[in-house]
């Protein structure tokens, strides 16, 4: 312990804890790094601890070990003063009130559980303990934000800027480098290290990959696909070196090649852990696992990697409930990575499309990727927001920009020509940013809104124009930090994270209050409650059946509507599927010469009908075959399962409005002891509805994809046979086989697909009804069929303490519904 710590404790009137800090060897550096867990250990009592936390929080920035900030230089009035560094800027914390509420609720749970442990073992006691324990362990799923764009668009630099870590994700400092695997970025909530979890594909998958690559490289056909040859060669050379190309499969699979990554060969532990003290150190160590770079003089392991998860410390307020998913800009027709790509895409609540601003409005590729990914994101996913991010906005030549035919001699041109160099460049940047936002909004309207009118996406599309370079520029920057729009993007994540955090806190508080209400009600000795409980039980049980009938009615209507639309889709599919499949996949006009296309079809067949190309394009023969069926149901499906908001036909809305407790019933029992039972049952209803909404979302994705899945099942024997075709005439033989199989199988294929989707929807109806009936009857039984006077602990004090926070939880619940 040094004098700094001793002086601070004395200054803040905490000298009584000097010995405690001394025993723990707290010096100045560790003092500044103290967190809530350390506070609890050093100062056990809540009152003094809260006071110390507030003083420590207020003083920490002014006594930061990073040293004094230099005074900014003075500038002429026409210049823009430099902005302050923003990497360590704290984000908006969860409110003090919410922290206090959560702490109070946790204290209540601890106190009541301790009291329950002393009671004789009974079924009702065990039920109460189980409910309270479940509250503690209930964890909501994290929100996934998918970030994708072509190689060189600046995804990694963008994420680094948002994190405040310039060197966290390896970025394209080398023009030959690009991210080749999926990277998940999340908060490290356990320590202050920068950690990476590297998950490998299986040994069998790598062996299959090598066979496929060797087939491609050995292709002597004049029309071979040079791009596939390049990718295959690059992957083999990345791991084995330049001499690996000519070796046999047996030689390439020898254990000696995998000595440095024993996790790859392990049958149980296929994840490699790396922990570092700084972001730069971690970035250097994981580069060979994430990036293809022919300039790196080290062995590359990325061909064997399925996914990398990076955990960043000190990002709780930004990423506690958020995962940033950096999706590679290219594909390599690897089955494992392709399946993971589809799965993760369908889990994204928000998607960021990143592109260089100079190509953002004119380039077709990002829109093609969005178009081909749309069904995985929206109908077969849970995406609520699409954001287009234009990067590198600072990369502009004012002279060329103002001298363009569109701007030359305009008012803007004449006005900016009078300004200084910095102000002129800033004006050009801002003007181009505004124009980009207008053009991209129009492009989105043309490419998405008009083509897919059944998806209400125009309200949740937004554009950001960012400059990671200027955001990190602390010496004579051209743009203010707000003008780089990185802070606005951070705010989007912070708001998303905070909403998730607030919901979790309020749900917990509401749950605690409900259980305390049940304990207090069950502890009553009022003899008149026996009859009242019996009456309430029957009323609520009848109400349950009445409310369930409304769900049955709505879902039966939806079932019949879907059945009619699917029948139309089946008829159209049987007529047109072969023509559509030929035009889009089997014999596309763009590949009429067949040059190398046999390898694309072979890759697609090996991957059961799906393939992502080296430029990110998606080819999905199964979904193409089911195209007419999807066209028939898409509008109705979007009304039944909207991703954002609710519709009059929405199942989510029906679940939200479901309640066995009517307003009249609540009013009738309002001023009686029975209101405590209603409070418990209301809480049970809300938790159950939250669970059902999440389950419906997951089942909705399965239902939507069931059409494609059934098509794939029928097509699999053909894919397996086609993947074995080789030698002269491979393309023609593969095409003929696919055409013949589709033509002969189309009737059972589409009939089965219709049957499967309708079965899935009917199973969903049964699941919703059964879950609501079973769970609520159990809650009714536990609360209203349990005898009173069980000698339960007195929770009046805890209930009174929680009363302060009850209305906050109820208001949040009401606003969400």
mmCIF file of N, CA and C in Angstrom, residues 29 32 60-68:
data_model
loop_
_atom_site.group_PDB
_atom_site.id
_atom_site.type_symbol
_atom_site.label_atom_id
_atom_site.label_comp_id
_atom_site.label_asym_id
_atom_site.label_seq_id
_atom_site.Cartn_x
_atom_site.Cartn_y
_atom_site.Cartn_z
ATOM 1 N N UNK A 29 -2.090 1.948 -8.781
ATOM 2 C CA UNK A 29 -2.556 1.378 -10.044
ATOM 3 C C UNK A 29 -3.771 0.489 -9.835
ATOM 4 N N UNK A 32 -7.056 2.368 -8.919
ATOM 5 C CA UNK A 32 -7.785 2.967 -10.038
ATOM 6 C C UNK A 32 -8.561 1.927 -10.844
ATOM 7 N N UNK A 60 -12.017 9.039 -10.454
ATOM 8 C CA UNK A 60 -11.192 8.211 -11.340
ATOM 9 C C UNK A 60 -10.677 8.943 -12.571
ATOM 10 N N UNK A 61 -11.506 9.693 -13.311
ATOM 11 C CA UNK A 61 -10.992 10.352 -14.525
ATOM 12 C C UNK A 61 -9.887 11.356 -14.242
ATOM 13 N N UNK A 62 -9.995 12.070 -13.093
ATOM 14 C CA UNK A 62 -9.013 13.113 -12.810
ATOM 15 C C UNK A 62 -7.698 12.571 -12.300
ATOM 16 N N UNK A 63 -7.674 11.306 -11.872
ATOM 17 C CA UNK A 63 -6.430 10.724 -11.371
ATOM 18 C C UNK A 63 -6.003 9.543 -12.217
ATOM 19 N N UNK A 64 -6.416 9.559 -13.481
ATOM 20 C CA UNK A 64 -6.083 8.473 -14.410
ATOM 21 C C UNK A 64 -4.585 8.307 -14.537
ATOM 22 N N UNK A 65 -4.079 7.069 -14.562
ATOM 23 C CA UNK A 65 -2.648 6.821 -14.664
ATOM 24 C C UNK A 65 -2.084 7.117 -16.048
ATOM 25 N N UNK A 66 -2.914 7.522 -17.014
ATOM 26 C CA UNK A 66 -2.419 7.754 -18.362
ATOM 27 C C UNK A 66 -1.629 9.051 -18.475
ATOM 28 N N UNK A 67 -1.632 9.846 -17.406
ATOM 29 C CA UNK A 67 -0.868 11.078 -17.455
ATOM 30 C C UNK A 67 -1.748 12.244 -17.817
ATOM 31 N N UNK A 68 -1.199 13.455 -17.684
ATOM 32 C CA UNK A 68 -1.975 14.647 -17.961
ATOM 33 C C UNK A 68 -2.191 14.807 -19.453
#
